[in-house]
Amino acid sequence: MINKEEHLRALEDTLAYFNKASIVLTEYEKKQIEIADFGLNDLRHTGLQLITFVNTDRVCAKEMVLFPRQTCPEHKHPNRNGIPGKEETFRCRSGRVYLYVEGEKSQEIHCKVPPGSEKYYTVWHEIILNPGEQYTLYPDTLHWFQAGEEGAVISEFSTNSDDLSDIFTDDRIKRIPEIDR
Amino acid sequence: MINKEEHLRALEDTLAYFNKASIVLTEYEKKQIEIADFGLNDLRHTGLQLITFVNTDRVCAKEMVLFPRQTCPEHKHPNRNGIPGKEETFRCRSGRVYLYVEGEKSQEIHCKVPPGSEKYYTVWHEIILNPGEQYTLYPDTLHWFQAGEEGAVISEFSTNSDDLSDIFTDDRIKRIPEIDR
């Protein structure tokens, strides 16, 4: 897990991205921002910063920040007890996002896989999202995404979000909720 | 129904609100913006401007604009064939929103009901949403909302949206999809 100093730096950077994209958060929400390092302690390569606006049984909405070339690692949202898994739409608000999903490998690949993690990335159908562009992922579909050189702000519109049920290709990853700092 | 000239003016104003709030739309989306006058032909008093980003069987997300003191009229989303009706979260992105829902009447009411429509407004529990503030409405709950003096941009995160099933208090209202102009 990243240390307190790195956590604070990431938090400041995240707020700066939201501010630049004119996304207003309440003071309470600012304290709820999650810095996810996925247990790999290599945040600037593998990580995600996010605020969850709402997460009921039926609907979830988040605003996410990726730092330059930072990667949200490959995973999928399986069906749970006969209930379809999470469906999610990613909408790029600023910057650029390279999204990789199951399907034919794209001829040109614009990302750089986090060093040392190459074997944990297995899907290579590339979708590029510029501001205003979006893509909907249905349940049980492997995917991962990386920001371009300027980082990115991404809205996620989805069904209920239950991080604990996510399946990551990288078995070193533990997606556990943060403890209070 | 409003005429073509008024429609174009409303469209330009809507794009200006999105632009000021740094909400980027694709060229395709700009052509999909809906100007809803609810069949009352009094858009600047009773109306709503919106773009639907996604609307699947499970998830819907919209970005909406209200002009200064414009009102989205009172309605509810009933359960449909045993399936719970629409659940929706309104998040104020810019400006101010006065939202009215079922419950105890608030001591101070900050809106001005559209003239001539007073009898079609029956719920008076006031919730004020400033930028970054939001409210979740569960199915079958009467509600209506109005922007403050500066207008407002509002995100809506919800379950599937089916305008045709909405029930409006004002029986003059017809919420029909726009025809191509």
PDB file of C-alpha atoms in Angstrom, chain A residues 4-181:
ATOM      1  CA  LYS A   4       0.623   8.658   3.582  1.00  0.00           C
ATOM      2  CA  GLU A   5       2.767  11.200   1.747  1.00  0.00           C
ATOM      3  CA  GLU A   6       2.163   9.606  -1.639  1.00  0.00           C
ATOM      4  CA  HIS A   7      -1.518   9.333  -0.830  1.00  0.00           C
ATOM      5  CA  LEU A   8      -1.731  13.061  -0.080  1.00  0.00           C
ATOM      6  CA  ARG A   9       0.144  13.971  -3.240  1.00  0.00           C
ATOM      7  CA  ALA A  10      -2.197  11.789  -5.318  1.00  0.00           C
ATOM      8  CA  LEU A  11      -5.193  13.398  -3.638  1.00  0.00           C
ATOM      9  CA  GLU A  12      -3.966  16.901  -4.458  1.00  0.00           C
ATOM     10  CA  ASP A  13      -3.314  15.910  -8.058  1.00  0.00           C
ATOM     11  CA  THR A  14      -6.777  14.352  -8.321  1.00  0.00           C
ATOM     12  CA  LEU A  15      -8.462  17.508  -7.058  1.00  0.00           C
ATOM     13  CA  ALA A  16      -6.470  19.521  -9.596  1.00  0.00           C
ATOM     14  CA  TYR A  17      -7.745  17.303 -12.438  1.00  0.00           C
ATOM     15  CA  PHE A  18     -11.357  17.659 -11.262  1.00  0.00           C
ATOM     16  CA  ASN A  19     -10.914  21.393 -10.887  1.00  0.00           C
ATOM     17  CA  LYS A  20      -9.458  21.777 -14.373  1.00  0.00           C
ATOM     18  CA  ALA A  21     -12.386  19.789 -15.801  1.00  0.00           C
ATOM     19  CA  SER A  22     -14.862  22.058 -13.899  1.00  0.00           C
ATOM     20  CA  ILE A  23     -16.177  19.119 -11.889  1.00  0.00           C
ATOM     21  CA  VAL A  24     -17.422  20.475  -8.578  1.00  0.00           C
ATOM     22  CA  LEU A  25     -17.275  18.279  -5.464  1.00  0.00           C
ATOM     23  CA  THR A  26     -18.676  19.044  -2.042  1.00  0.00           C
ATOM     24  CA  GLU A  27     -16.240  19.274   0.879  1.00  0.00           C
ATOM     25  CA  TYR A  28     -17.610  15.941   2.103  1.00  0.00           C
ATOM     26  CA  GLU A  29     -16.970  14.309  -1.269  1.00  0.00           C
ATOM     27  CA  LYS A  30     -13.408  15.612  -1.372  1.00  0.00           C
ATOM     28  CA  LYS A  31     -12.739  13.557   1.758  1.00  0.00           C
ATOM     29  CA  GLN A  32     -14.281  10.458   0.158  1.00  0.00           C
ATOM     30  CA  ILE A  33     -11.953  10.352  -2.849  1.00  0.00           C
ATOM     31  CA  GLU A  34     -10.427   6.909  -3.162  1.00  0.00           C
ATOM     32  CA  ILE A  35      -6.827   6.421  -4.241  1.00  0.00           C
ATOM     33  CA  ALA A  36      -6.678   2.819  -5.458  1.00  0.00           C
ATOM     34  CA  ASP A  37      -3.242   1.261  -5.900  1.00  0.00           C
ATOM     35  CA  PHE A  38      -4.688  -2.257  -6.276  1.00  0.00           C
ATOM     36  CA  GLY A  39      -2.218  -3.512  -3.668  1.00  0.00           C
ATOM     37  CA  LEU A  40       0.731  -3.215  -6.079  1.00  0.00           C
ATOM     38  CA  ASN A  41       2.297  -0.127  -4.439  1.00  0.00           C
ATOM     39  CA  ASP A  42       3.129   1.344  -7.854  1.00  0.00           C
ATOM     40  CA  LEU A  43       0.370   3.944  -8.068  1.00  0.00           C
ATOM     41  CA  ARG A  44       1.672   6.103 -10.892  1.00  0.00           C
ATOM     42  CA  HIS A  45       1.836   3.050 -13.163  1.00  0.00           C
ATOM     43  CA  THR A  46      -1.099   0.993 -11.864  1.00  0.00           C
ATOM     44  CA  GLY A  47      -3.840   2.872 -10.086  1.00  0.00           C
ATOM     45  CA  LEU A  48      -7.046   4.833 -10.247  1.00  0.00           C
ATOM     46  CA  GLN A  49      -8.469   7.802  -8.374  1.00  0.00           C
ATOM     47  CA  LEU A  50     -12.223   8.048  -7.992  1.00  0.00           C
ATOM     48  CA  ILE A  51     -15.214   9.523  -6.239  1.00  0.00           C
ATOM     49  CA  THR A  52     -18.461   7.566  -6.073  1.00  0.00           C
ATOM     50  CA  PHE A  53     -21.420   9.923  -6.414  1.00  0.00           C
ATOM     51  CA  VAL A  54     -24.110   7.301  -5.920  1.00  0.00           C
ATOM     52  CA  ASN A  55     -24.204   3.517  -5.569  1.00  0.00           C
ATOM     53  CA  THR A  56     -27.637   2.057  -4.876  1.00  0.00           C
ATOM     54  CA  ASP A  57     -28.848  -1.484  -5.585  1.00  0.00           C
ATOM     55  CA  ARG A  58     -29.657  -0.372  -9.144  1.00  0.00           C
ATOM     56  CA  VAL A  59     -27.510   2.594 -10.185  1.00  0.00           C
ATOM     57  CA  CYS A  60     -23.935   3.739  -9.689  1.00  0.00           C
ATOM     58  CA  ALA A  61     -22.122   6.854 -10.926  1.00  0.00           C
ATOM     59  CA  LYS A  62     -18.476   7.718 -10.414  1.00  0.00           C
ATOM     60  CA  GLU A  63     -16.016  10.334 -11.583  1.00  0.00           C
ATOM     61  CA  MET A  64     -12.522   8.972 -12.102  1.00  0.00           C
ATOM     62  CA  VAL A  65      -9.057  10.424 -12.698  1.00  0.00           C
ATOM     63  CA  LEU A  66      -6.167   8.678 -14.396  1.00  0.00           C
ATOM     64  CA  PHE A  67      -2.745  10.284 -14.182  1.00  0.00           C
ATOM     65  CA  PRO A  68      -0.582  10.400 -17.335  1.00  0.00           C
ATOM     66  CA  ARG A  69      -0.094   6.828 -18.629  1.00  0.00           C
ATOM     67  CA  GLN A  70      -1.584   5.396 -15.433  1.00  0.00           C
ATOM     68  CA  THR A  71      -3.397   2.082 -15.960  1.00  0.00           C
ATOM     69  CA  CYS A  72      -6.523   0.589 -14.420  1.00  0.00           C
ATOM     70  CA  PRO A  73      -5.538  -3.082 -14.645  1.00  0.00           C
ATOM     71  CA  GLU A  74      -7.335  -5.830 -16.573  1.00  0.00           C
ATOM     72  CA  HIS A  75     -10.466  -7.205 -14.914  1.00  0.00           C
ATOM     73  CA  LYS A  76     -14.068  -8.204 -15.473  1.00  0.00           C
ATOM     74  CA  HIS A  77     -17.366  -8.027 -13.618  1.00  0.00           C
ATOM     75  CA  PRO A  78     -18.815 -11.540 -13.438  1.00  0.00           C
ATOM     76  CA  ASN A  79     -22.454 -12.454 -13.034  1.00  0.00           C
ATOM     77  CA  ARG A  80     -23.323 -12.907  -9.337  1.00  0.00           C
ATOM     78  CA  ASN A  81     -25.753 -15.534  -8.057  1.00  0.00           C
ATOM     79  CA  GLY A  82     -27.733 -15.500 -11.285  1.00  0.00           C
ATOM     80  CA  ILE A  83     -27.791 -11.690 -11.403  1.00  0.00           C
ATOM     81  CA  PRO A  84     -26.021 -10.124 -14.393  1.00  0.00           C
ATOM     82  CA  GLY A  85     -22.685  -8.537 -13.456  1.00  0.00           C
ATOM     83  CA  LYS A  86     -21.882  -4.863 -13.617  1.00  0.00           C
ATOM     84  CA  GLU A  87     -22.619  -3.008 -16.854  1.00  0.00           C
ATOM     85  CA  GLU A  88     -20.663   0.208 -17.237  1.00  0.00           C
ATOM     86  CA  THR A  89     -20.313   3.114 -19.624  1.00  0.00           C
ATOM     87  CA  PHE A  90     -17.056   5.059 -19.638  1.00  0.00           C
ATOM     88  CA  ARG A  91     -17.335   8.636 -20.869  1.00  0.00           C
ATOM     89  CA  CYS A  92     -14.146  10.613 -21.405  1.00  0.00           C
ATOM     90  CA  ARG A  93     -14.575  14.142 -20.027  1.00  0.00           C
ATOM     91  CA  SER A  94     -11.028  15.437 -20.569  1.00  0.00           C
ATOM     92  CA  GLY A  95      -7.702  14.091 -21.778  1.00  0.00           C
ATOM     93  CA  ARG A  96      -7.594  10.802 -23.679  1.00  0.00           C
ATOM     94  CA  VAL A  97      -8.320   7.204 -22.696  1.00  0.00           C
ATOM     95  CA  TYR A  98      -7.052   4.033 -24.345  1.00  0.00           C
ATOM     96  CA  LEU A  99      -9.521   1.284 -23.532  1.00  0.00           C
ATOM     97  CA  TYR A 100      -8.798  -2.391 -24.250  1.00  0.00           C
ATOM     98  CA  VAL A 101     -11.531  -4.996 -24.480  1.00  0.00           C
ATOM     99  CA  GLU A 102     -12.040  -8.546 -25.698  1.00  0.00           C
ATOM    100  CA  GLY A 103     -12.064  -8.890 -29.494  1.00  0.00           C
ATOM    101  CA  GLU A 104      -9.702  -8.805 -32.439  1.00  0.00           C
ATOM    102  CA  LYS A 105      -6.277  -7.406 -31.585  1.00  0.00           C
ATOM    103  CA  SER A 106      -5.898  -3.893 -32.984  1.00  0.00           C
ATOM    104  CA  GLN A 107      -3.146  -3.347 -35.539  1.00  0.00           C
ATOM    105  CA  GLU A 108      -1.729  -0.389 -33.672  1.00  0.00           C
ATOM    106  CA  ILE A 109      -1.530  -0.331 -29.867  1.00  0.00           C
ATOM    107  CA  HIS A 110      -0.996   3.076 -28.277  1.00  0.00           C
ATOM    108  CA  CYS A 111      -0.470   2.159 -24.642  1.00  0.00           C
ATOM    109  CA  LYS A 112       2.537   1.079 -22.617  1.00  0.00           C
ATOM    110  CA  VAL A 113       1.776  -1.789 -20.237  1.00  0.00           C
ATOM    111  CA  PRO A 114       3.003  -1.164 -16.668  1.00  0.00           C
ATOM    112  CA  PRO A 115       6.569  -2.515 -16.565  1.00  0.00           C
ATOM    113  CA  GLY A 116       6.814  -5.967 -14.998  1.00  0.00           C
ATOM    114  CA  SER A 117       3.104  -6.666 -15.478  1.00  0.00           C
ATOM    115  CA  GLU A 118       3.123  -7.617 -19.171  1.00  0.00           C
ATOM    116  CA  LYS A 119       1.840 -11.145 -18.640  1.00  0.00           C
ATOM    117  CA  TYR A 120      -1.297  -9.913 -16.880  1.00  0.00           C
ATOM    118  CA  TYR A 121      -2.633  -8.087 -19.948  1.00  0.00           C
ATOM    119  CA  THR A 122      -4.434 -10.386 -22.393  1.00  0.00           C
ATOM    120  CA  VAL A 123      -7.050  -8.342 -24.327  1.00  0.00           C
ATOM    121  CA  TRP A 124      -5.909  -6.016 -27.100  1.00  0.00           C
ATOM    122  CA  HIS A 125      -8.891  -4.626 -28.944  1.00  0.00           C
ATOM    123  CA  GLU A 126      -8.192  -0.905 -28.645  1.00  0.00           C
ATOM    124  CA  ILE A 127     -10.831   1.826 -28.348  1.00  0.00           C
ATOM    125  CA  ILE A 128      -9.690   5.437 -28.155  1.00  0.00           C
ATOM    126  CA  LEU A 129     -11.893   7.847 -26.217  1.00  0.00           C
ATOM    127  CA  ASN A 130     -11.439  11.581 -26.649  1.00  0.00           C
ATOM    128  CA  PRO A 131     -13.504  14.120 -24.668  1.00  0.00           C
ATOM    129  CA  GLY A 132     -17.229  13.509 -25.248  1.00  0.00           C
ATOM    130  CA  GLU A 133     -16.645   9.948 -26.490  1.00  0.00           C
ATOM    131  CA  GLN A 134     -17.831   6.910 -24.557  1.00  0.00           C
ATOM    132  CA  TYR A 135     -18.080   3.132 -24.629  1.00  0.00           C
ATOM    133  CA  THR A 136     -20.452   0.697 -22.924  1.00  0.00           C
ATOM    134  CA  LEU A 137     -19.111  -2.554 -21.472  1.00  0.00           C
ATOM    135  CA  TYR A 138     -21.481  -5.416 -20.759  1.00  0.00           C
ATOM    136  CA  PRO A 139     -20.921  -7.879 -17.878  1.00  0.00           C
ATOM    137  CA  ASP A 140     -18.223 -10.533 -17.847  1.00  0.00           C
ATOM    138  CA  THR A 141     -16.043  -8.743 -20.429  1.00  0.00           C
ATOM    139  CA  LEU A 142     -12.311  -8.431 -19.755  1.00  0.00           C
ATOM    140  CA  HIS A 143     -11.102  -4.836 -20.027  1.00  0.00           C
ATOM    141  CA  TRP A 144      -8.410  -2.414 -18.914  1.00  0.00           C
ATOM    142  CA  PHE A 145      -7.637   1.210 -19.676  1.00  0.00           C
ATOM    143  CA  GLN A 146      -4.846   3.738 -19.638  1.00  0.00           C
ATOM    144  CA  ALA A 147      -4.735   7.534 -19.925  1.00  0.00           C
ATOM    145  CA  GLY A 148      -2.699   9.335 -22.558  1.00  0.00           C
ATOM    146  CA  GLU A 149       0.172  11.710 -21.824  1.00  0.00           C
ATOM    147  CA  GLU A 150      -2.101  14.357 -20.268  1.00  0.00           C
ATOM    148  CA  GLY A 151      -4.042  12.058 -17.951  1.00  0.00           C
ATOM    149  CA  ALA A 152      -7.827  11.871 -18.147  1.00  0.00           C
ATOM    150  CA  VAL A 153     -11.081  12.492 -16.325  1.00  0.00           C
ATOM    151  CA  ILE A 154     -13.691   9.781 -16.950  1.00  0.00           C
ATOM    152  CA  SER A 155     -17.335   9.479 -15.891  1.00  0.00           C
ATOM    153  CA  GLU A 156     -18.647   6.010 -15.199  1.00  0.00           C
ATOM    154  CA  PHE A 157     -22.392   5.291 -15.414  1.00  0.00           C
ATOM    155  CA  SER A 158     -23.218   1.757 -14.278  1.00  0.00           C
ATOM    156  CA  THR A 159     -25.338  -0.713 -12.408  1.00  0.00           C
ATOM    157  CA  ASN A 160     -24.467  -1.398  -8.748  1.00  0.00           C
ATOM    158  CA  SER A 161     -20.742  -1.456  -8.081  1.00  0.00           C
ATOM    159  CA  ASP A 162     -19.323  -4.200  -5.889  1.00  0.00           C
ATOM    160  CA  ASP A 163     -15.545  -4.051  -6.138  1.00  0.00           C
ATOM    161  CA  LEU A 164     -15.140  -7.243  -4.124  1.00  0.00           C
ATOM    162  CA  SER A 165     -16.646  -9.382  -6.896  1.00  0.00           C
ATOM    163  CA  ASP A 166     -14.300  -8.080  -9.625  1.00  0.00           C
ATOM    164  CA  ILE A 167     -11.952 -10.660 -11.122  1.00  0.00           C
ATOM    165  CA  PHE A 168      -8.482  -9.366 -11.998  1.00  0.00           C
ATOM    166  CA  THR A 169      -6.175 -11.141 -14.450  1.00  0.00           C
ATOM    167  CA  ASP A 170      -3.233 -10.250 -12.179  1.00  0.00           C
ATOM    168  CA  ASP A 171      -3.595 -12.538  -9.158  1.00  0.00           C
ATOM    169  CA  ARG A 172      -1.331 -10.274  -7.088  1.00  0.00           C
ATOM    170  CA  ILE A 173      -4.082  -7.637  -7.085  1.00  0.00           C
ATOM    171  CA  LYS A 174      -6.251  -7.107  -4.074  1.00  0.00           C
ATOM    172  CA  ARG A 175      -9.051  -4.591  -4.580  1.00  0.00           C
ATOM    173  CA  ILE A 176      -9.879  -3.865  -0.990  1.00  0.00           C
ATOM    174  CA  PRO A 177     -11.613  -0.760   0.279  1.00  0.00           C
ATOM    175  CA  GLU A 178      -9.238   1.716   1.863  1.00  0.00           C
ATOM    176  CA  ILE A 179      -9.017   1.851   5.609  1.00  0.00           C
ATOM    177  CA  ASP A 180      -9.384   5.238   7.263  1.00  0.00           C
ATOM    178  CA  ARG A 181      -6.179   7.185   7.176  1.00  0.00           C
TER     179      ARG A 181
END
